Amino acid sequence: MKNLGNLFLVSLLSGATTLSAYKVFIEKGNSSSIITSAPQYSKSVGLVPEGYDFTAAAEKAVHSVVHVKNVSVVTYNDPWASFFYGRGGTQQYEQVGTGSGVIVSEDGYIVTNNHVIKDATELEVTLNNNKSYKAKLVGTDSKMDIALLKIDANEKLPFIVFGDSDSIKVGEWVLAVGNPYNLNSTVTAGIVSAKARNLDKASIQSFIQTDAAVNPGNSGGALVNARGELVGINTMISSPTGSYAGYSFAVPSNITKKIIEDLMQFGNVQRGILGVEGGELNSESAKKLGINQTEGVYVNKVNKNSGAQKAGIEKGDIIIKLDDKKVNSNAELTSIVNTKRPNDLVKVTVLRDGKQMNIPVKLTKKELIQYEFNGIEFEDLSDADKKTYNIKSGIKIKEVTNKDYTEYAEDLKGSIVLRIDNLRVTDMESVSSYLAKKEEGQKAQYEIIAKNGRIYRIIL
């Protein structure tokens, strides 16, 4: 480790523990107002156009939206208890959290957000008719913030029908149904403000953005169209205060449906990988690349062993469609791929040297793909790795082939990466999406746990 020590910039405390917690997305911005030159003609913003009637849609939705109570046990270390009272410094107490959920089958399957049920020791679901049931957790997808619960009600339950989230349009009216501030069966209306909205650096999520009022407690509730069909699961808000301030976000129903089908059938999420790392195009990026195209996703890299590589997609290709659906961003690309499974065939339309090509690609399992950046190959952590280092997330350095780091290769190999720049590392897929945005040869700062158990920050 002597050589490796020369490379490290900062040495932190020995050992590592990783704490993870759901955080409400905060967006700071200036408030705006509408000013009219003729006050006598001013009108309230947000009024539903004449002729719209949401009563039927609301009636369908409120009976299928439930209140979810999460009881968890929290351990608290109190050093004063031992000092003053002679008792141990560790105490436990119950913490109660609440949210919403949506009944998606008459036999009691309920979809909600992962952060609503996270770390729960007991889950209770209350229906719109005030009947309460103990719920069991079927499975979760923390990456998409979706969880599936099951209750046994011994009766057929009212459930919501899935709509096609791909078919909704910006400007279309939607309803948000949930239990904000423990107020049951609350319905608010708004429009779809944007689709395929990306809120993280990794570009692995794709949300529906709406201006329907959503507040704490709405998480896990339903976003429905004017026909009462489920088009999204309300997940988070954009706010400087923690309460609704103009925008909210929902996981699209097509992604949600695929996730819960996987959880019911396989017990985990079957995620297909295309195997490209790309950058979004605009005037500035097009100029740097020396191309005229300003729409689509530019392929910076094709991962080894991926379906994209085997199908012949090349660096420099510009992806403009996936299954005949227009693609302008990584989030749009991700939103389509997230509805697919390994071995599914997708039609990728690319521009190559100004010519349009349709390339069929068979999606790959994540475990089969090799991820590499600047001559450093990574892999996801095993359960044994997490137990050994007492961590919940991260990735492992598998190989170092960069000749500049030959002296440190053996020391780096097997180290655990906790952060890259300011991005907390969760898995290889999110890291790959983030690193793909860097220019070739650009370095990154890594926070790692070395094989000796110490935490370091290094630049590679």
Coordinates of C-alpha atoms in Angstrom, one line a residue, residues 11-399:
S11 CA -7.0 10.1 4.1
L12 CA -10.2 9.9 6.0
L13 CA -11.3 7.8 9.0
S14 CA -10.7 4.1 9.0
G15 CA -13.7 1.8 8.1
A16 CA -16.8 3.0 6.5
T17 CA -20.5 3.0 7.1
T18 CA -23.0 4.3 4.6
L19 CA -26.2 5.9 5.6
S20 CA -28.9 6.4 3.0
A21 CA -32.1 8.3 3.3
Y22 CA -34.8 9.6 0.9
K23 CA -34.6 13.3 0.3
V24 CA -37.3 15.5 -1.2
F25 CA -36.1 17.0 -4.4
I26 CA -35.5 20.8 -3.8
E27 CA -35.4 23.3 -6.6
K28 CA -34.6 26.8 -5.6
G29 CA -35.9 29.5 -7.9
N30 CA -37.5 32.9 -8.0
S31 CA -41.2 33.2 -7.6
S32 CA -43.1 34.6 -10.5
S33 CA -46.4 36.4 -10.9
I34 CA -48.7 37.2 -13.8
I35 CA -49.2 40.9 -14.4
T36 CA -51.9 42.1 -16.9
S37 CA -52.0 45.5 -18.4
A38 CA -55.7 45.6 -17.9
P39 CA -56.6 44.5 -14.4
Q40 CA -60.3 44.4 -15.1
Y41 CA -59.7 41.5 -17.4
S42 CA -57.5 39.5 -15.1
K43 CA -58.5 35.9 -14.2
S44 CA -57.4 33.2 -11.8
V45 CA -54.7 30.9 -13.0
G46 CA -55.4 27.2 -13.0
L47 CA -59.1 27.2 -13.7
V48 CA -60.3 24.2 -15.6
P49 CA -61.6 25.1 -19.1
E50 CA -65.4 25.1 -19.5
G51 CA -66.7 21.6 -20.4
Y52 CA -64.2 19.6 -18.4
D53 CA -65.7 17.4 -15.7
F54 CA -63.4 15.3 -13.5
T55 CA -66.1 14.0 -11.1
A56 CA -66.2 10.5 -12.8
A57 CA -62.4 10.2 -12.9
A58 CA -62.2 11.3 -9.2
E59 CA -64.9 8.9 -8.2
K60 CA -63.0 6.0 -9.8
A61 CA -59.6 7.0 -8.3
V62 CA -60.4 7.8 -4.6
H63 CA -61.7 4.3 -3.8
S64 CA -58.5 2.7 -5.1
V65 CA -56.1 5.1 -3.3
V66 CA -55.1 4.0 0.2
H67 CA -53.4 5.5 3.3
V68 CA -50.1 3.7 4.1
K69 CA -48.6 3.8 7.7
N70 CA -45.0 2.8 8.2
V71 CA -43.9 1.9 11.7
S72 CA -40.1 1.6 12.1
V73 CA -37.8 1.1 15.1
V74 CA -35.1 3.7 15.4
T75 CA -32.0 3.2 17.6
Y76 CA -30.8 6.2 19.4
N77 CA -27.5 6.6 21.2
D78 CA -27.9 8.7 24.3
P79 CA -24.5 9.2 26.2
W80 CA -26.2 11.2 28.9
A81 CA -28.4 8.3 30.0
S82 CA -25.4 6.3 31.1
F83 CA -23.7 9.3 32.7
F84 CA -26.7 10.5 34.8
Y85 CA -28.8 7.3 35.2
G86 CA -26.3 4.5 34.9
R87 CA -28.3 3.0 32.0
G88 CA -26.9 1.9 28.6
G89 CA -26.6 4.7 26.1
T90 CA -28.6 2.9 23.4
Q91 CA -32.4 3.3 23.3
Q92 CA -35.0 2.3 20.8
Y93 CA -38.3 4.0 19.9
E94 CA -41.0 3.7 17.3
Q95 CA -41.1 6.2 14.4
V96 CA -44.3 6.5 12.3
G97 CA -44.3 7.7 8.7
T98 CA -47.3 8.0 6.3
G99 CA -47.9 8.1 2.6
S100 CA -50.3 6.8 0.0
G101 CA -50.7 3.8 -2.2
V102 CA -52.8 2.6 -5.1
I103 CA -54.7 -0.7 -5.3
V104 CA -53.9 -2.3 -8.7
S105 CA -55.7 -5.6 -8.4
E106 CA -58.9 -6.8 -6.8
D107 CA -57.0 -9.3 -4.6
G108 CA -55.1 -6.7 -2.8
Y109 CA -51.8 -5.8 -4.6
I110 CA -50.9 -2.2 -3.8
V111 CA -48.2 0.0 -5.4
T112 CA -46.5 2.8 -3.5
N113 CA -43.1 4.5 -3.3
N114 CA -40.1 2.7 -1.9
H115 CA -39.3 5.7 0.3
V116 CA -42.8 5.5 1.9
I117 CA -42.1 1.9 3.3
K118 CA -38.3 2.1 3.7
D119 CA -37.0 0.4 6.8
A120 CA -40.5 -0.5 8.0
T121 CA -41.0 -3.1 10.7
E122 CA -44.8 -2.9 10.4
L123 CA -47.0 -1.7 7.5
E124 CA -50.7 -0.8 7.8
V125 CA -53.0 0.1 5.0
T126 CA -56.3 2.0 5.4
L127 CA -58.8 1.9 2.6
N128 CA -61.1 4.8 1.7
N129 CA -63.9 3.0 3.6
N130 CA -61.8 3.3 6.8
K131 CA -61.1 -0.5 7.0
S132 CA -57.4 -1.2 8.0
Y133 CA -55.2 -4.2 7.2
K134 CA -51.7 -5.3 7.9
A135 CA -49.7 -5.3 4.7
K136 CA -46.7 -7.4 3.7
L137 CA -43.9 -6.2 1.4
V138 CA -43.6 -8.1 -1.8
G139 CA -40.6 -6.3 -3.3
T140 CA -39.1 -2.9 -4.1
D141 CA -37.2 -1.1 -6.8
S142 CA -35.2 1.6 -5.0
K143 CA -33.8 3.0 -8.2
M144 CA -37.3 3.9 -9.6
D145 CA -38.7 4.4 -6.0
I146 CA -41.4 1.8 -6.4
A147 CA -42.6 -0.8 -3.9
L148 CA -45.3 -3.5 -4.1
L149 CA -47.4 -4.4 -1.1
K150 CA -50.1 -7.1 -0.5
I151 CA -53.1 -7.2 1.8
D152 CA -55.6 -10.0 2.4
A153 CA -59.0 -8.4 2.6
N154 CA -61.1 -11.5 1.9
E155 CA -63.2 -9.4 -0.5
K156 CA -62.8 -8.0 -4.0
L157 CA -61.3 -4.6 -3.7
P158 CA -61.8 -1.5 -6.0
F159 CA -58.7 -1.2 -8.1
I160 CA -57.4 1.3 -10.7
V161 CA -56.9 0.5 -14.4
F162 CA -53.5 1.2 -15.9
G163 CA -53.4 3.8 -18.6
D164 CA -50.6 4.3 -21.2
S165 CA -48.2 6.9 -19.9
D166 CA -46.5 7.1 -23.2
S167 CA -49.6 8.4 -24.9
I168 CA -50.3 11.4 -22.5
K169 CA -49.4 14.8 -23.9
V170 CA -47.9 17.9 -22.4
G171 CA -50.9 20.2 -21.6
E172 CA -53.2 17.2 -20.9
W173 CA -55.3 17.5 -17.7
V174 CA -54.5 15.1 -14.8
L175 CA -55.6 14.5 -11.3
A176 CA -53.4 13.8 -8.3
V177 CA -55.1 11.6 -5.6
G178 CA -53.6 10.9 -2.2
N179 CA -53.5 11.6 1.5
P180 CA -51.5 14.8 2.1
Y181 CA -51.0 15.7 5.7
N182 CA -53.1 12.6 6.7
L183 CA -56.1 14.1 4.9
N184 CA -57.7 11.1 3.2
S185 CA -59.0 11.1 -0.4
T186 CA -57.7 14.4 -1.5
V187 CA -58.0 15.2 -5.2
T188 CA -56.1 18.0 -7.0
A189 CA -56.1 18.9 -10.7
G190 CA -53.4 20.2 -13.0
I191 CA -51.8 19.6 -16.4
V192 CA -48.8 17.6 -17.6
S193 CA -46.0 20.2 -17.6
A194 CA -43.3 18.0 -19.1
K195 CA -42.4 14.3 -19.8
A196 CA -39.2 12.4 -19.4
R197 CA -38.0 14.8 -16.8
N198 CA -34.6 13.8 -15.4
L199 CA -33.7 14.9 -11.9
D200 CA -30.4 13.3 -11.2
K201 CA -26.9 13.3 -12.5
A202 CA -27.0 9.7 -13.6
S203 CA -30.0 10.1 -16.0
I204 CA -31.5 6.8 -15.0
Q205 CA -34.9 8.1 -14.1
S206 CA -37.6 9.6 -16.2
F207 CA -40.6 11.4 -14.5
I208 CA -43.8 13.0 -15.6
Q209 CA -43.9 16.6 -14.4
T210 CA -47.2 18.1 -13.4
D211 CA -48.5 21.2 -11.7
A212 CA -51.2 19.3 -9.8
A213 CA -50.8 20.2 -6.1
V214 CA -48.9 17.4 -4.3
N215 CA -47.7 17.7 -0.7
P216 CA -46.1 15.4 1.9
G217 CA -48.3 12.3 2.3
N218 CA -49.2 12.3 -1.4
S219 CA -46.1 10.1 -2.1
G220 CA -47.2 6.8 -3.6
G221 CA -50.6 8.1 -4.6
A222 CA -52.2 8.1 -8.1
L223 CA -51.8 10.4 -11.0
V224 CA -54.8 9.7 -13.3
N225 CA -56.0 11.1 -16.6
A226 CA -59.4 12.5 -17.3
R227 CA -60.8 8.9 -17.8
G228 CA -59.6 7.9 -14.3
E229 CA -56.8 5.7 -15.7
L230 CA -53.5 5.5 -13.8
V231 CA -50.7 7.3 -15.7
G232 CA -48.2 7.7 -12.8
I233 CA -47.3 7.2 -9.2
N234 CA -46.7 10.6 -7.4
T235 CA -43.2 10.6 -6.0
M236 CA -41.7 13.9 -5.2
I237 CA -42.2 17.7 -5.3
S238 CA -40.0 20.6 -6.3
S239 CA -40.1 23.1 -3.5
P240 CA -38.0 25.6 -1.5
T241 CA -40.2 24.9 1.6
G242 CA -41.0 21.2 1.6
S243 CA -44.6 21.9 0.6
Y244 CA -46.1 22.2 -2.9
A245 CA -44.7 25.2 -4.7
G246 CA -45.6 24.6 -8.4
Y247 CA -44.3 21.3 -9.6
S248 CA -44.5 17.6 -8.7
F249 CA -43.2 14.5 -10.3
A250 CA -44.5 11.0 -10.9
V251 CA -43.1 7.6 -12.1
P252 CA -44.8 6.8 -15.4
S253 CA -47.4 4.1 -15.3
N254 CA -45.7 2.0 -18.1
I255 CA -42.5 1.8 -16.0
T256 CA -44.5 1.1 -12.8
K257 CA -46.5 -1.7 -14.4
K258 CA -43.4 -3.4 -15.7
I259 CA -41.7 -3.2 -12.3
I260 CA -44.7 -4.7 -10.3
E261 CA -45.1 -7.5 -12.9
D262 CA -41.4 -8.3 -12.4
L263 CA -41.8 -8.3 -8.7
M264 CA -44.8 -10.6 -8.8
Q265 CA -43.4 -13.0 -11.3
F266 CA -39.7 -13.0 -10.5
G267 CA -39.3 -11.5 -7.1
N268 CA -37.0 -8.8 -8.4
V269 CA -36.8 -6.3 -11.2
Q270 CA -35.6 -7.7 -14.6
R271 CA -33.8 -4.7 -16.2
G272 CA -32.6 -4.9 -19.8
I273 CA -29.6 -2.9 -20.8
L274 CA -29.0 -1.4 -24.2
G275 CA -25.3 -1.0 -23.6
V276 CA -24.5 2.6 -24.8
E277 CA -23.2 5.6 -23.0
G278 CA -24.4 8.7 -24.6
G279 CA -24.6 12.5 -24.4
E280 CA -27.5 14.8 -25.3
L281 CA -27.1 17.0 -28.3
N282 CA -27.6 20.8 -28.6
S283 CA -25.9 23.6 -30.5
E284 CA -22.9 23.7 -28.2
S285 CA -22.3 20.0 -28.0
A286 CA -22.9 19.6 -31.8
K287 CA -20.3 22.3 -32.5
K288 CA -17.7 20.5 -30.3
L289 CA -18.4 17.2 -32.1
G290 CA -18.3 18.8 -35.5
I291 CA -21.8 17.7 -36.5
N292 CA -24.9 19.5 -37.6
Q293 CA -27.4 17.4 -35.7
T294 CA -28.8 19.0 -32.5
E295 CA -31.4 16.4 -31.6
G296 CA -30.9 12.8 -30.4
V297 CA -28.4 11.0 -28.1
Y298 CA -24.8 10.9 -29.3
V299 CA -23.1 7.6 -28.6
N300 CA -19.9 8.3 -26.7
K301 CA -19.2 4.7 -25.9
V302 CA -20.5 1.2 -26.5
N303 CA -20.1 -1.2 -23.6
K304 CA -18.3 -4.5 -24.0
N305 CA -20.5 -7.7 -24.3
S306 CA -23.6 -5.5 -24.6
G307 CA -26.4 -6.1 -27.1
A308 CA -25.5 -2.7 -28.7
Q309 CA -22.0 -3.9 -29.4
K310 CA -23.1 -7.2 -30.8
A311 CA -25.7 -5.5 -33.0
G312 CA -23.1 -3.2 -34.5
I313 CA -23.9 0.2 -32.9
E314 CA -20.8 2.3 -33.0
K315 CA -19.3 5.3 -31.2
G316 CA -20.4 8.4 -33.1
D317 CA -23.8 7.1 -33.9
I318 CA -26.7 9.4 -33.1
I319 CA -29.8 7.6 -31.7
I320 CA -32.9 9.4 -32.8
K321 CA -35.6 6.8 -32.2
L322 CA -36.2 3.6 -30.1
D323 CA -39.1 1.4 -31.3
D324 CA -40.2 4.3 -33.6
K325 CA -40.5 6.6 -30.6
K326 CA -38.5 9.9 -30.9
V327 CA -35.5 10.2 -28.6
N328 CA -34.0 13.6 -27.7
S329 CA -32.5 12.9 -24.3
N330 CA -31.0 10.2 -22.1
A331 CA -34.1 10.3 -19.9
E332 CA -36.3 9.6 -23.0
L333 CA -34.0 6.7 -23.9
T334 CA -34.1 5.4 -20.4
S335 CA -37.9 5.7 -20.1
I336 CA -38.3 3.3 -23.0
V337 CA -35.6 0.9 -22.0
N338 CA -37.0 0.7 -18.4
T339 CA -40.2 -0.9 -19.8
K340 CA -38.1 -3.8 -21.3
R341 CA -36.5 -6.9 -20.0
P342 CA -33.3 -8.8 -20.9
N343 CA -33.5 -10.5 -24.3
D344 CA -36.3 -8.2 -25.5
L345 CA -35.6 -6.9 -29.0
V346 CA -35.7 -3.2 -29.7
K347 CA -35.4 -1.3 -32.9
V348 CA -32.8 1.4 -32.6
T349 CA -32.8 4.1 -35.3
V350 CA -29.5 5.9 -35.7
L351 CA -27.9 8.5 -37.9
R352 CA -24.4 7.4 -39.1
D353 CA -22.5 9.6 -41.5
G354 CA -25.7 11.4 -42.3
K355 CA -27.6 8.2 -43.2
Q356 CA -30.5 6.8 -41.2
M357 CA -30.2 3.1 -40.2
N358 CA -32.5 0.8 -38.3
I359 CA -30.6 -1.7 -36.1
P360 CA -32.3 -4.4 -34.1
V361 CA -30.7 -4.8 -30.6
K362 CA -31.3 -7.6 -28.1
L363 CA -31.2 -6.1 -24.6
T364 CA -28.6 -7.6 -22.2
K365 CA -28.5 -8.5 -18.5
K366 CA -26.6 -5.9 -16.5
E367 CA -24.4 -8.6 -15.0
L368 CA -23.0 -9.5 -18.5
I369 CA -21.8 -6.1 -19.4
Q370 CA -18.3 -4.8 -18.7
Y371 CA -18.1 -1.2 -17.5
E372 CA -14.9 0.8 -18.0
F373 CA -13.7 4.4 -17.7
N374 CA -10.2 5.8 -18.4
G375 CA -8.7 2.3 -18.2
I376 CA -10.5 1.3 -15.0
E377 CA -13.0 -1.5 -15.1
F378 CA -15.8 -1.7 -12.5
E379 CA -18.3 -4.2 -11.3
D380 CA -21.3 -4.2 -8.9
L381 CA -20.8 -5.2 -5.2
S382 CA -21.7 -8.7 -4.0
D383 CA -23.6 -9.3 -0.8
A384 CA -20.3 -10.5 0.7
D385 CA -18.6 -7.2 -0.2
K386 CA -21.4 -5.2 1.5
K387 CA -21.1 -7.4 4.6
T388 CA -17.3 -7.2 4.8
Y389 CA -17.2 -3.4 4.6
N390 CA -20.5 -2.7 6.4
I391 CA -21.9 -0.7 3.5
K392 CA -25.2 -0.7 1.6
S393 CA -24.0 0.6 -1.8
G394 CA -21.0 1.2 -4.0
I395 CA -19.1 -0.4 -6.8
K396 CA -15.8 -2.4 -6.9
I397 CA -12.7 -1.7 -9.0
K398 CA -12.3 -5.0 -11.0
E399 CA -9.2 -4.3 -13.1

